[in-house]
Amino acid sequence: ASASKVRLVERLDCPVDQWPARARELLAAGPRRKLVLLARHGMGLHNVVEKAVGDDQWNGSESHKELYLDAPLIERGVSQCEHLRRQVDAILKAGGEFDAILVSPLRRAIQTAKAGFAPVWDKLPKYAVESCRERFGNCMSEKRRSTSEIREFFPEVNFDLFMDGEEDTWHGPTRETHPELARRGKRFFSWLMRSPWQSILVGNHSAFIAHSIRAIGAPNLDIPENCELVAIVIEEVQ
């Protein structure tokens, strides 16, 4: 089936404990609407090194080192997840509900989701989704491990339905461009519209969040901070 067209209805900018009420208003106003909460991962090893060496050195040679394969969270990144957990707690206490958790198959995104979405982690279905991973290409921090390896870290996550195979076929010599990333994000949102879930938590990455939401109509969205939670209501349009 061809991808449906999706547009941004609203990014929720009110206080977090008001998100459930506002989301209910927006969801009730249209028949084909969904609430999506996207969380950027906590600080990873690659984030620290990139900041220390600068963009030129990082993009030139440093990012190609095997050391950064599927870069995990550092201790500070783990600590940052507590802020995300408190936000999810506040949403639940205000009457918010969720149907599923989707995660990028990169380890730092799943680490963040497990800690930050802890109040609902054991209560909801959890799926790794290849199409919502970070901008891919020749950067080792964006290369994922085999699904067998990742499954050993996170056996509670389903890697069987929405992955492109055992090995990472997305890693290669050419980096995905921002327009290509935006188109992939639009396809991801179109896929969400065909899913059975109405309120979805997504654990993923900064560039994916920013460029995907811009692609469906946000006038501007800065790159989110580590563990920042971005809430949007989207709808299918004819």
Coordinates of N, CA, C and O in Angstrom, one line a residue, residues 16-17 20 82-96 98 116-120 123 229:
V16 N 4.0 19.6 31.0 CA 3.9 18.2 30.8 C 2.6 17.6 31.4 O 1.9 16.8 30.9
D17 N 2.3 18.1 32.6 CA 1.1 17.5 33.3 C -0.2 18.0 32.7 O -1.3 17.5 33.0
P20 N -1.9 15.3 28.7 CA -3.0 14.4 28.5 C -4.3 15.1 28.1 O -5.0 14.7 27.2
E82 N 16.6 10.0 34.4 CA 15.7 10.2 35.5 C 14.7 11.4 35.3 O 13.6 11.3 35.7
H83 N 15.2 12.4 34.6 CA 14.3 13.5 34.2 C 13.2 13.0 33.3 O 12.0 13.4 33.4
L84 N 13.6 12.2 32.3 CA 12.6 11.7 31.4 C 11.6 10.8 32.2 O 10.3 10.9 31.9
R85 N 12.0 10.0 33.1 CA 11.2 9.1 33.9 C 10.1 10.0 34.7 O 9.0 9.6 34.8
R86 N 10.6 11.1 35.3 CA 9.7 12.0 36.0 C 8.6 12.6 35.1 O 7.5 12.7 35.5
Q87 N 9.0 12.9 33.9 CA 8.0 13.4 32.9 C 6.9 12.4 32.6 O 5.7 12.7 32.6
V88 N 7.4 11.2 32.3 CA 6.4 10.1 32.0 C 5.5 9.9 33.2 O 4.3 9.7 33.1
D89 N 6.1 9.9 34.4 CA 5.3 9.7 35.7 C 4.2 10.8 35.8 O 3.1 10.6 36.1
A90 N 4.6 12.1 35.5 CA 3.7 13.2 35.6 C 2.5 13.0 34.5 O 1.4 13.3 34.8
I91 N 2.9 12.5 33.4 CA 1.8 12.3 32.3 C 0.9 11.3 32.8 O -0.4 11.4 32.7
L92 N 1.4 10.2 33.4 CA 0.5 9.1 33.9 C -0.4 9.6 35.0 O -1.6 9.3 35.0
K93 N 0.2 10.4 35.9 CA -0.6 10.9 37.0 C -1.7 11.8 36.6 O -2.7 12.0 37.3
A94 N -1.5 12.5 35.4 CA -2.5 13.4 34.9 C -3.5 12.7 34.0 O -4.3 13.4 33.3
G95 N -3.4 11.4 34.0 CA -4.4 10.6 33.2 C -4.0 10.2 31.8 O -4.8 9.6 31.1
G96 N -2.7 10.3 31.5 CA -2.2 9.9 30.2 C -2.1 8.4 30.1 O -1.9 7.7 31.1
F98 N -0.7 5.1 27.3 CA 0.1 4.7 26.2 C -0.3 3.3 25.7 O -0.6 2.5 26.5
G116 N 13.9 5.7 31.1 CA 13.0 6.9 31.0 C 11.5 6.5 31.0 O 10.7 7.2 31.5
F117 N 11.2 5.4 30.3 CA 9.8 4.9 30.2 C 9.6 3.9 31.3 O 8.6 3.1 31.2
A118 N 10.4 3.8 32.3 CA 10.3 2.8 33.3 C 8.9 2.6 33.9 O 8.5 1.5 34.2
P119 N 8.1 3.7 34.1 CA 6.8 3.5 34.7 C 5.8 2.6 33.9 O 4.9 2.1 34.4
V120 N 6.1 2.5 32.6 CA 5.3 1.7 31.7 C 6.0 0.6 31.0 O 5.4 -0.2 30.2
K123 N 4.7 -2.9 31.2 CA 3.3 -3.0 31.0 C 2.9 -2.9 29.5 O 1.7 -3.2 29.2
L229 N 11.9 15.2 25.7 CA 10.7 14.5 25.3 C 9.9 15.5 24.4 O 9.5 16.6 24.9

